[in-house]
PDB file of C-alpha atoms in Angstrom:
ATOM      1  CA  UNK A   1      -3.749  -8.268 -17.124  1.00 45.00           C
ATOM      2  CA  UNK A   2      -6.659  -6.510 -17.977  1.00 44.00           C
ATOM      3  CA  UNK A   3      -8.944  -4.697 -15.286  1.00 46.00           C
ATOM      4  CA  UNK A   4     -11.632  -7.298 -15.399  1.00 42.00           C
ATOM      5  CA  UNK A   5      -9.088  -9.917 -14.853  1.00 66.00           C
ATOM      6  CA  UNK A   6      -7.977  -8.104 -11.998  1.00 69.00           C
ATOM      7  CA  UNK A   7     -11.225  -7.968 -10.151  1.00 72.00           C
ATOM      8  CA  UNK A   8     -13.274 -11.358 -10.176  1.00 70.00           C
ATOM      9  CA  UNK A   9     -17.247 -10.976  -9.454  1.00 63.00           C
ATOM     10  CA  UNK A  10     -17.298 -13.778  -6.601  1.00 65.00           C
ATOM     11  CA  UNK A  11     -14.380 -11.704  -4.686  1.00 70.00           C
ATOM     12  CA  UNK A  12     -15.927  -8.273  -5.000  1.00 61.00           C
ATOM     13  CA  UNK A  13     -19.342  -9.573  -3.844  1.00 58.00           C
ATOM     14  CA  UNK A  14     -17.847 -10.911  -1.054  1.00 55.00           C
ATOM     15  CA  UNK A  15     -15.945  -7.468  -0.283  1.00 56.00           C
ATOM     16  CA  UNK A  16     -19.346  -5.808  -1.169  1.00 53.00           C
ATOM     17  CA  UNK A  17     -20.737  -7.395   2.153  1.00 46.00           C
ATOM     18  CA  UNK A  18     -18.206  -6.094   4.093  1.00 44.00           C
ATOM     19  CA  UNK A  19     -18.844  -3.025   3.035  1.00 38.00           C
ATOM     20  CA  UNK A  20     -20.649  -1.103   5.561  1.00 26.00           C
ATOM     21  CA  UNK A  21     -17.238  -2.283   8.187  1.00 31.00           C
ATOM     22  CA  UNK A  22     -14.986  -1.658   5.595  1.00 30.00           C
ATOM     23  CA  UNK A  23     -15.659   1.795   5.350  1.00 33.00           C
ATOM     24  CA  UNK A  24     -15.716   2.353   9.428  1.00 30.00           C
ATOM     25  CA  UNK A  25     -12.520   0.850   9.492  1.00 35.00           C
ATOM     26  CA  UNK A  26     -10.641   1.972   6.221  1.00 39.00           C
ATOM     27  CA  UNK A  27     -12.344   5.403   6.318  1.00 39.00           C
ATOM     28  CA  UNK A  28     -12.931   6.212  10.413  1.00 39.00           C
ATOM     29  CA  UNK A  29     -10.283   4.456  11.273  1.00 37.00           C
ATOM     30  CA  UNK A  30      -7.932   7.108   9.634  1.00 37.00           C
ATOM     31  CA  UNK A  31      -9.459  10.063  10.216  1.00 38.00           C
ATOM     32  CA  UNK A  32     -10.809   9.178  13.791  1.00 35.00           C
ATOM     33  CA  UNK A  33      -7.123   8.490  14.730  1.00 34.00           C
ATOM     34  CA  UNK A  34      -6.634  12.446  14.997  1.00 33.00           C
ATOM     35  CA  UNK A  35      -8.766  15.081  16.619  1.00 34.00           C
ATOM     36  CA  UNK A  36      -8.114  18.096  14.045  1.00 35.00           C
ATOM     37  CA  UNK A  37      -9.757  17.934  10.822  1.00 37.00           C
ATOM     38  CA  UNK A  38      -8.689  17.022   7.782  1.00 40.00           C
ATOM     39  CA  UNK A  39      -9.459  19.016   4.341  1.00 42.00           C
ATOM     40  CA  UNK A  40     -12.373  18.056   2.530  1.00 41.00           C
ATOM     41  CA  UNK A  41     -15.339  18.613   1.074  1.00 41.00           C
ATOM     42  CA  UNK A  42     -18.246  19.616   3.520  1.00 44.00           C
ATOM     43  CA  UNK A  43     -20.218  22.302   4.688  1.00 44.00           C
ATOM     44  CA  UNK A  44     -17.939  24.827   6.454  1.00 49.00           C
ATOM     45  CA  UNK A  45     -15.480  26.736   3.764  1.00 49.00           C
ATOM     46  CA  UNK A  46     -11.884  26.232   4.895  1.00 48.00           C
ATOM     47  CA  UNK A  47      -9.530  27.833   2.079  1.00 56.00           C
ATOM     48  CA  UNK A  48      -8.798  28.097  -1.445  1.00 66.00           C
ATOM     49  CA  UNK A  49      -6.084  26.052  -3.717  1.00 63.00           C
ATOM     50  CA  UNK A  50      -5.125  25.916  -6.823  1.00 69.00           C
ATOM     51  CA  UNK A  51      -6.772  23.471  -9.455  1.00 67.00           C
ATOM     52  CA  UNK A  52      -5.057  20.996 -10.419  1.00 64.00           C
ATOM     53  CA  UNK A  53      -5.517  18.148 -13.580  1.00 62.00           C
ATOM     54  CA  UNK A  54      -8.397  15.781 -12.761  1.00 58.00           C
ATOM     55  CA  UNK A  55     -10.066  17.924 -10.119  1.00 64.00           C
ATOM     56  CA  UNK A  56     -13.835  17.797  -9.792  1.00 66.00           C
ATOM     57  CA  UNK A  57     -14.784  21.369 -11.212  1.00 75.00           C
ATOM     58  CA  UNK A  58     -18.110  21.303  -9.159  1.00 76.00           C
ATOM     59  CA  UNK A  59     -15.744  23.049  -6.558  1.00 75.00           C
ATOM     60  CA  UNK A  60     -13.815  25.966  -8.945  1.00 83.00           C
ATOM     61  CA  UNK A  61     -14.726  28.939  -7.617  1.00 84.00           C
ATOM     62  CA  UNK A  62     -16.224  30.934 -10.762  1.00 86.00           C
ATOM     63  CA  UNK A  63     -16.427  34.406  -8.896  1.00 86.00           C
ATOM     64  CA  UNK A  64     -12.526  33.957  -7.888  1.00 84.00           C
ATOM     65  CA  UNK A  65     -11.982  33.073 -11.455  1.00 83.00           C
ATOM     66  CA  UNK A  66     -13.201  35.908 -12.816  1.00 87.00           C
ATOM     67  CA  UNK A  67     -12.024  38.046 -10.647  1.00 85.00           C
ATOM     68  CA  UNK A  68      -8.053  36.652 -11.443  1.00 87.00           C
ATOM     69  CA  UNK A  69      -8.539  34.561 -14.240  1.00 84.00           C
ATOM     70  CA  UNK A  70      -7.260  31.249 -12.434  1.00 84.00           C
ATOM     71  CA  UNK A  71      -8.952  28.152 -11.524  1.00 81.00           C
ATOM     72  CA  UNK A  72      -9.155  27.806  -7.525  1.00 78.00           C
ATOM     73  CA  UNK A  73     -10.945  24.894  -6.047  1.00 74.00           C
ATOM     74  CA  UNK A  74     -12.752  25.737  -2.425  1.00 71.00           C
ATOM     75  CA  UNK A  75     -11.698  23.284   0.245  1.00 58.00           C
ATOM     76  CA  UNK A  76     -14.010  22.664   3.236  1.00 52.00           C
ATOM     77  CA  UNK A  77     -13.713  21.278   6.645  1.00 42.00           C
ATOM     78  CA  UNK A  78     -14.238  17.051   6.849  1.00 46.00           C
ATOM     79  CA  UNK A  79     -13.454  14.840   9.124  1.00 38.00           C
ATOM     80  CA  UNK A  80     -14.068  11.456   7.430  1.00 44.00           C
ATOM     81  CA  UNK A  81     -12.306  12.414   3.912  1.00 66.00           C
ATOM     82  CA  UNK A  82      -9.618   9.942   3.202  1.00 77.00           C
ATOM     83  CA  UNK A  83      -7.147  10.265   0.910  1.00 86.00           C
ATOM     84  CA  UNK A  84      -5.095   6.469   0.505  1.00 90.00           C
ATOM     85  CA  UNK A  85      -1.709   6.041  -0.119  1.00 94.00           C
ATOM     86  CA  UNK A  86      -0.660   2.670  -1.872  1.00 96.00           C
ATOM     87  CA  UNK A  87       3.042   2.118  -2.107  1.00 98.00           C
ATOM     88  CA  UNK A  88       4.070  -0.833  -4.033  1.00 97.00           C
ATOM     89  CA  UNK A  89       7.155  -3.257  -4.213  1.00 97.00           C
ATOM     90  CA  UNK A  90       7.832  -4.132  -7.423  1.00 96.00           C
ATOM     91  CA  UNK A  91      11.651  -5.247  -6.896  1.00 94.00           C
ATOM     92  CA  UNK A  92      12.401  -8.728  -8.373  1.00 92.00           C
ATOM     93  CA  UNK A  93      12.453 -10.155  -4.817  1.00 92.00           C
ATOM     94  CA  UNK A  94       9.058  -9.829  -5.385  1.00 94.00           C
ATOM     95  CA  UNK A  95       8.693 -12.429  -7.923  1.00 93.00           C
ATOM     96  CA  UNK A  96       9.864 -15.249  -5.936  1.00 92.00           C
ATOM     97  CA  UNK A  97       6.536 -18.279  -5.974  1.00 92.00           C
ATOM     98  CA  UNK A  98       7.699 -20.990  -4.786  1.00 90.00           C
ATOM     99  CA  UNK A  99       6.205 -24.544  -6.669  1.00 87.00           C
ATOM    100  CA  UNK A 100       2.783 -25.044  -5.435  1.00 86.00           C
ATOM    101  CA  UNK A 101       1.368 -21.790  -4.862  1.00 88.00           C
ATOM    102  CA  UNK A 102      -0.514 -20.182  -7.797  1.00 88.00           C
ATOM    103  CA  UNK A 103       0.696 -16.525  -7.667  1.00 91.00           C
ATOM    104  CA  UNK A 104       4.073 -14.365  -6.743  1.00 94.00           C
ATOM    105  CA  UNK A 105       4.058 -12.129  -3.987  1.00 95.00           C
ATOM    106  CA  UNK A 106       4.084  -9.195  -6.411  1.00 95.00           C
ATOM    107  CA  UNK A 107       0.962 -10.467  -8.128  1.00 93.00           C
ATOM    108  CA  UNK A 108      -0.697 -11.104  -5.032  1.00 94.00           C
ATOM    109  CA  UNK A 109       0.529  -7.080  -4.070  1.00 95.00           C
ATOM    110  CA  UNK A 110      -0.880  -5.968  -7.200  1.00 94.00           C
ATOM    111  CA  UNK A 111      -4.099  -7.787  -6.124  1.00 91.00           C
ATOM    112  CA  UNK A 112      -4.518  -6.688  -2.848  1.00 92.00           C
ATOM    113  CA  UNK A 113      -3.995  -3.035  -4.022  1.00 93.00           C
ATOM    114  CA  UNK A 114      -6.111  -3.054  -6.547  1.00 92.00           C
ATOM    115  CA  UNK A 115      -9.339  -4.081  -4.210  1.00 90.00           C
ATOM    116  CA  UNK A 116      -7.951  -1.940  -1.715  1.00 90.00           C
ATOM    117  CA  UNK A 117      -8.176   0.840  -4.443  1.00 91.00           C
ATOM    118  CA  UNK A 118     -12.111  -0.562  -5.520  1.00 88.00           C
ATOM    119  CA  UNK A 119     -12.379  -0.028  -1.801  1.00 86.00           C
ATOM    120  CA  UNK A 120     -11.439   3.513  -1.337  1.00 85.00           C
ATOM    121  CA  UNK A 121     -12.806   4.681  -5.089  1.00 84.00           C
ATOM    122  CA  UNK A 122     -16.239   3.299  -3.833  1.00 82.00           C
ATOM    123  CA  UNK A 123     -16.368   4.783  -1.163  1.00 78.00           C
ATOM    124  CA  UNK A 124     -16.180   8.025  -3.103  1.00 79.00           C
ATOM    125  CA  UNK A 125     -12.854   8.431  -1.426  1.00 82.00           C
ATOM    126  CA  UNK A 126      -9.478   9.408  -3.227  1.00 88.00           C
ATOM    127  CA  UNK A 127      -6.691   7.251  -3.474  1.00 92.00           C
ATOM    128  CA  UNK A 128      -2.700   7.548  -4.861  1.00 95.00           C
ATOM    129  CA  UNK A 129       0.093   4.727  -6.130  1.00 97.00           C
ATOM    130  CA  UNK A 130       3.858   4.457  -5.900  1.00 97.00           C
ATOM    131  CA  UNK A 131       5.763   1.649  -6.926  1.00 97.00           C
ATOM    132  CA  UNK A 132       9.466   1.188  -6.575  1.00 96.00           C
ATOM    133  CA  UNK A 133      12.471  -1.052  -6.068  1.00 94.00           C
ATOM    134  CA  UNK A 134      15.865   1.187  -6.183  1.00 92.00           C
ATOM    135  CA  UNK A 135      13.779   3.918  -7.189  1.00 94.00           C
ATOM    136  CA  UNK A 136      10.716   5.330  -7.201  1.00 95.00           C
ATOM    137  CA  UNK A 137       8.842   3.730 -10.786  1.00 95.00           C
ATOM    138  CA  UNK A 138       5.685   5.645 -10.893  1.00 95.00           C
ATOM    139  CA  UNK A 139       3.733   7.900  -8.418  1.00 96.00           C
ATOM    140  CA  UNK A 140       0.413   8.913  -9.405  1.00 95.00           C
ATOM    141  CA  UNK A 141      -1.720  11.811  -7.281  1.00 93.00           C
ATOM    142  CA  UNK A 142      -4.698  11.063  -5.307  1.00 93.00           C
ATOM    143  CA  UNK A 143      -8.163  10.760  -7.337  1.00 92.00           C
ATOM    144  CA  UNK A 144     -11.356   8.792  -7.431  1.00 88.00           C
ATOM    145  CA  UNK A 145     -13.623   7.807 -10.098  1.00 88.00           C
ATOM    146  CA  UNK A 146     -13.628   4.354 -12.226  1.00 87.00           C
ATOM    147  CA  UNK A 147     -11.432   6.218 -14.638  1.00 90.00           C
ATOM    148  CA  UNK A 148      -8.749   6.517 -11.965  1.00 92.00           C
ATOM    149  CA  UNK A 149      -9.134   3.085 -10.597  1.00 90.00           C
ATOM    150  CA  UNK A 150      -8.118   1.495 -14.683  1.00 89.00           C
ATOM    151  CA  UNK A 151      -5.539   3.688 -14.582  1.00 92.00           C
ATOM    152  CA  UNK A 152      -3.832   2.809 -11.570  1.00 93.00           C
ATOM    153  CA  UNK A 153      -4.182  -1.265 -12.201  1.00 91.00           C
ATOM    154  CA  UNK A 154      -2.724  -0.519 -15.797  1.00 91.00           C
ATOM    155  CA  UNK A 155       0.317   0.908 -13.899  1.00 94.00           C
ATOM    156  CA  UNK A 156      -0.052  -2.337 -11.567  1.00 93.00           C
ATOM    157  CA  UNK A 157       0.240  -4.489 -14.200  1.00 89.00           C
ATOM    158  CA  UNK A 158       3.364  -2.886 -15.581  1.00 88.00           C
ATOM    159  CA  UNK A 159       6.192  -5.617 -14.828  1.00 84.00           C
ATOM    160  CA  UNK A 160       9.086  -5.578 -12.575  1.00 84.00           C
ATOM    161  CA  UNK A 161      12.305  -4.790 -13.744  1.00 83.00           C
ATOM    162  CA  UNK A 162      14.669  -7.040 -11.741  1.00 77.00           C
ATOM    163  CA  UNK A 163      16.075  -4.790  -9.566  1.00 85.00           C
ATOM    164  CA  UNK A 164      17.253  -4.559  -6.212  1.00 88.00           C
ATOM    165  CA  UNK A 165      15.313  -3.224  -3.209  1.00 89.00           C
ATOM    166  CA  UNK A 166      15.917   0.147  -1.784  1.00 92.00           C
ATOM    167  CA  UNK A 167      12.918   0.714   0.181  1.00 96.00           C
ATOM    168  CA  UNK A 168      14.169   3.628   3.305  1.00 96.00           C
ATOM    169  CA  UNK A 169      15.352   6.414   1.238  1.00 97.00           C
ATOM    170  CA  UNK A 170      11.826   5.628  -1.056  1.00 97.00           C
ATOM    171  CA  UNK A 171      10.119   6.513   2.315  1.00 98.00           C
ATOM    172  CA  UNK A 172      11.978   9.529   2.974  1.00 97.00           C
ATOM    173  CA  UNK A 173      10.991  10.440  -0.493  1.00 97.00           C
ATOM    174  CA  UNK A 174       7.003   9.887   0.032  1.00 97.00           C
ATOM    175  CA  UNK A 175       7.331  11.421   3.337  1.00 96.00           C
ATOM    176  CA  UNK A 176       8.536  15.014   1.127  1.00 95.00           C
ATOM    177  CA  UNK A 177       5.790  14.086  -1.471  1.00 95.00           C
ATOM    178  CA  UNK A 178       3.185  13.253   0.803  1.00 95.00           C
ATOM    179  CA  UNK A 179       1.799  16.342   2.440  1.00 88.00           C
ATOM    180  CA  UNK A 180      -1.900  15.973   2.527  1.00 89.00           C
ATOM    181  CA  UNK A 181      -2.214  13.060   5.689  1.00 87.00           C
ATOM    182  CA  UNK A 182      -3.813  10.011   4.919  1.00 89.00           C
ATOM    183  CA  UNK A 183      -3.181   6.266   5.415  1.00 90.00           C
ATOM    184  CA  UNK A 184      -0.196   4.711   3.608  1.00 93.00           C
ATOM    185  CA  UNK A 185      -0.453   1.127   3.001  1.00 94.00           C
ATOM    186  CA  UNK A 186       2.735  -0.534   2.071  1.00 97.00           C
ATOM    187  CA  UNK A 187       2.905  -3.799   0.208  1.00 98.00           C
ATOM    188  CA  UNK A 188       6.002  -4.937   0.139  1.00 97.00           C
ATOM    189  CA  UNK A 189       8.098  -8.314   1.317  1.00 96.00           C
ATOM    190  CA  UNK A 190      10.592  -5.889   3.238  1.00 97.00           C
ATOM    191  CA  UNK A 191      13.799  -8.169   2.301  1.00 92.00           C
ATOM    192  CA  UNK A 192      15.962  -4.838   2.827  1.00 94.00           C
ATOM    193  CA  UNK A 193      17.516  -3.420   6.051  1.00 94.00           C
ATOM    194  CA  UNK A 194      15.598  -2.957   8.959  1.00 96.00           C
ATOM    195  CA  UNK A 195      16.999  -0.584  10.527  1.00 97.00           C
ATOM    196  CA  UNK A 196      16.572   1.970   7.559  1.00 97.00           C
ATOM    197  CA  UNK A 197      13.249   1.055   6.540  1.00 97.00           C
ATOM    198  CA  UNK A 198      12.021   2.256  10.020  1.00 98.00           C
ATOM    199  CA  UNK A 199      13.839   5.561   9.779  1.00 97.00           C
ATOM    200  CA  UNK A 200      11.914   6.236   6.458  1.00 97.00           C
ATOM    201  CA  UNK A 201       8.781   4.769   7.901  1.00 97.00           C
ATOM    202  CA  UNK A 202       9.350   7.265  11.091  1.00 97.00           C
ATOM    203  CA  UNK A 203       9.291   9.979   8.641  1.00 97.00           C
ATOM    204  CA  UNK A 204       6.273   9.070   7.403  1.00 96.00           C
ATOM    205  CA  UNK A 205       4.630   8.930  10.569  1.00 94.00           C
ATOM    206  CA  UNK A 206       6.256  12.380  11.204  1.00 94.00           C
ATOM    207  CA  UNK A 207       3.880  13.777   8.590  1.00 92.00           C
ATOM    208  CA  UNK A 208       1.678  12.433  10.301  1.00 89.00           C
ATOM    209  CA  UNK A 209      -0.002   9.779   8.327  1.00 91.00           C
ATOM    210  CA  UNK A 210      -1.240   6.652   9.435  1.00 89.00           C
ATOM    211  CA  UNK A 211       0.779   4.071   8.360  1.00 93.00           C
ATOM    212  CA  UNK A 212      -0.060  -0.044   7.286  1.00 92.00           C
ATOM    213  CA  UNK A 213       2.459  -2.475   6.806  1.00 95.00           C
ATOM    214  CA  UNK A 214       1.419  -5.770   4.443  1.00 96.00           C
ATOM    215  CA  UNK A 215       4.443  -8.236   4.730  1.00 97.00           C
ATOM    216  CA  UNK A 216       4.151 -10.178   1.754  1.00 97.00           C
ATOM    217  CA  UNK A 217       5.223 -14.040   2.048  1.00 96.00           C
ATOM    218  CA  UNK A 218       5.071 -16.659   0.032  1.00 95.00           C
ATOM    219  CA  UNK A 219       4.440 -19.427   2.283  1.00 95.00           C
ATOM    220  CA  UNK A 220       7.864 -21.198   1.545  1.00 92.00           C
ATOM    221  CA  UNK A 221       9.858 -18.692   2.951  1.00 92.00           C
ATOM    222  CA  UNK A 222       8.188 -19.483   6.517  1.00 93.00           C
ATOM    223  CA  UNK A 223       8.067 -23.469   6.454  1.00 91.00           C
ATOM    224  CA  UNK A 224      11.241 -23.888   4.253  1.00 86.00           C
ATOM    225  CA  UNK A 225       9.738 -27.025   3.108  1.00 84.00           C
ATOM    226  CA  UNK A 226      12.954 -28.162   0.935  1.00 81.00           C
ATOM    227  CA  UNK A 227      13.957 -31.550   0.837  1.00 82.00           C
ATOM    228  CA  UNK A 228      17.205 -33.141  -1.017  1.00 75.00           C
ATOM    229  CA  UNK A 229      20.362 -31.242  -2.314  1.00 74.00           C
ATOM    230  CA  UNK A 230      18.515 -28.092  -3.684  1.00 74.00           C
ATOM    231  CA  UNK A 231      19.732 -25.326  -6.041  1.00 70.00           C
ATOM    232  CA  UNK A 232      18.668 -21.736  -4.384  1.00 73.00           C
ATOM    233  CA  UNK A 233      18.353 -19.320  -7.439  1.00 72.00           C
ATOM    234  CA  UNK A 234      19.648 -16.034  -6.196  1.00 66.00           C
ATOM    235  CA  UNK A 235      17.602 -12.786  -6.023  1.00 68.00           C
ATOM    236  CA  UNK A 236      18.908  -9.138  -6.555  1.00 64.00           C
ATOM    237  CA  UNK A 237      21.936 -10.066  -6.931  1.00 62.00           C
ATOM    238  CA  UNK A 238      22.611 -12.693  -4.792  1.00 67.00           C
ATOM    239  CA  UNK A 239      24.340 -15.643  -6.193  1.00 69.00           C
ATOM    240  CA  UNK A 240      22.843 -19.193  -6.708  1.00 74.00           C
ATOM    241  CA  UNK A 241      23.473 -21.786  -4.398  1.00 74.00           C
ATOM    242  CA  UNK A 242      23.407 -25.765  -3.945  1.00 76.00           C
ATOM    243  CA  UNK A 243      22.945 -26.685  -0.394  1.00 74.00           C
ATOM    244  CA  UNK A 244      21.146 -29.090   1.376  1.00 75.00           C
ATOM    245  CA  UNK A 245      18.010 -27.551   3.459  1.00 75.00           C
ATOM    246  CA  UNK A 246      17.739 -29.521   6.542  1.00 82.00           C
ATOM    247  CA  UNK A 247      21.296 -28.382   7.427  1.00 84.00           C
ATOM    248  CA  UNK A 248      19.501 -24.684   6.665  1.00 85.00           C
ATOM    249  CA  UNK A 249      16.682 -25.074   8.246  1.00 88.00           C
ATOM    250  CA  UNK A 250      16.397 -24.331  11.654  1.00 91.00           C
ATOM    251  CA  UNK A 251      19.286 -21.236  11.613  1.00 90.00           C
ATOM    252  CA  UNK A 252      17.593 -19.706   8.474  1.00 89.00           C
ATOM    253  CA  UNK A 253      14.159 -20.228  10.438  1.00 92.00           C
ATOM    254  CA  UNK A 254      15.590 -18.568  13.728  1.00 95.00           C
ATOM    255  CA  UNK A 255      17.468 -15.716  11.340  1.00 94.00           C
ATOM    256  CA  UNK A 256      13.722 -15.125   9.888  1.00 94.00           C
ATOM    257  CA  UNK A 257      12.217 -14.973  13.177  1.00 95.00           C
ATOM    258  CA  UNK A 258      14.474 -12.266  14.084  1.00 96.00           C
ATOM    259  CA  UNK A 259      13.885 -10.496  11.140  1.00 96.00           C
ATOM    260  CA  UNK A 260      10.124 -10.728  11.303  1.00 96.00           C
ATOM    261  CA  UNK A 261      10.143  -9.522  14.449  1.00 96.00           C
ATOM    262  CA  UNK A 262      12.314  -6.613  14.369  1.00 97.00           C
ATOM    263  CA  UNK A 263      10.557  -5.387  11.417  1.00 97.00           C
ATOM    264  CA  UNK A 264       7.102  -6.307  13.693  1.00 97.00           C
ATOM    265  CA  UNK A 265       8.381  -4.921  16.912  1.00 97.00           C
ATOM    266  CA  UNK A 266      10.183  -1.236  15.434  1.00 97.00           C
ATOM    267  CA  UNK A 267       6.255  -0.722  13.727  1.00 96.00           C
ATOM    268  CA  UNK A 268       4.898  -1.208  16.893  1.00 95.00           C
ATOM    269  CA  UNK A 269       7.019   0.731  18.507  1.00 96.00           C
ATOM    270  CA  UNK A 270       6.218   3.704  16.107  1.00 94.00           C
ATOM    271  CA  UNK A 271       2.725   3.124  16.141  1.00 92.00           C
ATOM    272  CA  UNK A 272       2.764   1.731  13.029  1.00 93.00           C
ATOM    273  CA  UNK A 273       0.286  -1.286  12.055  1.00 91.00           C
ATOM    274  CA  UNK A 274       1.653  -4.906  10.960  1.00 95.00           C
ATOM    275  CA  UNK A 275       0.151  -7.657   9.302  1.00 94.00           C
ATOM    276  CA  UNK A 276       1.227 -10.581   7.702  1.00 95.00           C
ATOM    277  CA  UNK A 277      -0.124 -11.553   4.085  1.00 95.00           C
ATOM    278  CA  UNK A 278       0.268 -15.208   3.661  1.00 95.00           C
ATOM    279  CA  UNK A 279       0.136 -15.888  -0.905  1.00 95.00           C
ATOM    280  CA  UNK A 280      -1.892 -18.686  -0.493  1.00 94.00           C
ATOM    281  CA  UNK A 281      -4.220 -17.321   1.818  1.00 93.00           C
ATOM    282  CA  UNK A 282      -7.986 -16.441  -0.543  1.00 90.00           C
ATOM    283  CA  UNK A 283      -7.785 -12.717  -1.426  1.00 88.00           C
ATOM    284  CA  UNK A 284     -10.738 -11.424   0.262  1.00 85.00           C
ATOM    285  CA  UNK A 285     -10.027 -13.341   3.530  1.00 86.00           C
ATOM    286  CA  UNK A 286      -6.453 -11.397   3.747  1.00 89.00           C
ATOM    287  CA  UNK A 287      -8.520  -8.354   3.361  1.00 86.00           C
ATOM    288  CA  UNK A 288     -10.904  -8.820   5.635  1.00 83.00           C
ATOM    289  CA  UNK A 289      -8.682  -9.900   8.303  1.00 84.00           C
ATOM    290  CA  UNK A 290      -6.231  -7.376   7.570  1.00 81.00           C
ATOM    291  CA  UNK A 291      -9.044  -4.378   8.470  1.00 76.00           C
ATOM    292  CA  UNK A 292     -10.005  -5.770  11.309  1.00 71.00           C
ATOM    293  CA  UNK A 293      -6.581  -6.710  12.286  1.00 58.00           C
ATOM    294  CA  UNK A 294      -5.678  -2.865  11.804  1.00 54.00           C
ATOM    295  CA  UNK A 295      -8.771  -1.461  13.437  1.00 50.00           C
ATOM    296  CA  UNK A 296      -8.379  -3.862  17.167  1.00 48.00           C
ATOM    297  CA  UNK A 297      -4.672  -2.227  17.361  1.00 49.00           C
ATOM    298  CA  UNK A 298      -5.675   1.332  16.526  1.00 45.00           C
ATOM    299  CA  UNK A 299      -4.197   3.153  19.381  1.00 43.00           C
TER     300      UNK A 299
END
């Protein structure tokens, strides 16, 4: 998919007017969550580091450089920089679309990060990708610029490789990669176990980064709308399996109402935000929502 496909006109111009919130809430919404100030670029010099690939050289310090022949970059106090993390499921339990809805929860991800990326780039803001299943797939570093933004849906677009979900230890690993705090957004349908996605999302918030949960659904897996003997095609490994539904349907709802709100309650618990993204819900409306929904239960 091309970048153009990825970003239709009549949803960006209906992001555009959310603009002015969307950049209280995206951008002060993570850096007002924390008194001390982040590292930017502003007025009052901070420190020095290293330049790296991609860096904007209006910063390199050319008296350092001559003085030691390497490329520093001056860092200044800010507290409204925002750098955004967007950490990707691409595991084939992501493919799952059931008959009647138009995309898979992993194209709908790869949507929703994609604006969220147009979001943060236009806001002249910089913002990083991950996407795993077992293992990490690709991580690229935080920039800005149009440039960036192709490069990160090209990696988007890349497709999944069928394999199984491992999402805690991928936490832990962000958590060691992550240094610089930000806001991590996680995109993701969370079919893995509970109890050890918390302990890497805990990590996370240890480094202290603000953290976003998008559960990804497709809307089948809530109603369980099957009807009739039905063959259930297995995911990640899971074998297939004839059954009829309306035997299934009210324990597998009660086992997913658990599950949801486990995975619900331990982010809330951790300070961690939660929202639901519904596949059949319009794009810009799950965005919208999901700002707002993130900004009322700021703590």
């Amino acid at each position: 998919m091309s970048t153009l496909n990825y970003f239709d006109p009549q949803t960006l111009a209906k992001l555009r007017s959310l603009r002015l919130r969307a950049t209280h809430l995206v951008e002060g919404y993570v850096a007002g969550l924390h008194a001390s100030p982040l590292r930017g670029f502003s007025i009052e010099f901070a420190e020095h580091r290293q330049y790296a690939p991609g860096d904007d050289l209006r910063y390199v310090d050319w008296k350092l450089f001559a003085r030691t022949d390497k490329f520093y970059l001056k860092q200044f106090e800010d507290e409204t920089n925002l750098i955004g993390y967007l950490v990707v499921d691409v595991s084939e339990s992501m493919t799952f679309r059931s008959d009647d809805q138009g995309l898979s929860k992993l194209e709908y991800a790869q949507l929703l990060a994609a604006h969220l990326a147009w979001l943060v780039v236009g806001q002249n803001d910089s913002v990083a990708l991950a996407t795993f299943d077992r293992e990490l797939r690709s991580v690229v570093r935080p920039a800005s610029g149009p440039g960036h933004l192709k490069e990160l849906v090209e990696i988007l677009d890349q497709p999944a490789r069928g394999e199984k979900t491992s999402a805690g230890p991928i936490f832990h690993e962000l958590a060691s990669r992550w240094k610089r705090r930000g806001i991590v957004v996680v995109l993701s349908d969370f079919l893995d176990d509970v109890k050890s996605m918390l302990a890497g999302l805990a990590h996370l918030r240890h480094r202290q980064h603000d953290v976003l949960l998008l559960h990804l659904l497709d809307r089948a897996e809530i109603d369980f709308p099957y009807e009739g003997s039905t063959l259930f095609k297995g995911l990640e490994a899971w074998p297939e399996l004839t059954a009829d539904p309306q035997l299934l349907r009210d324990a597998y709802q009660a086992e997913f109402k658990k599950y949801q709100q486990a995975l619900e309650g331990g982010c809330r618990s951790q300070g961690i935000h939660y929202y639901q993204c519904i596949t059949d819900q319009p794009l810009d409306r799950s965005i919208a929502e999901m700002l707002g929904h993130s900004s009322a239960r700021s703590p």
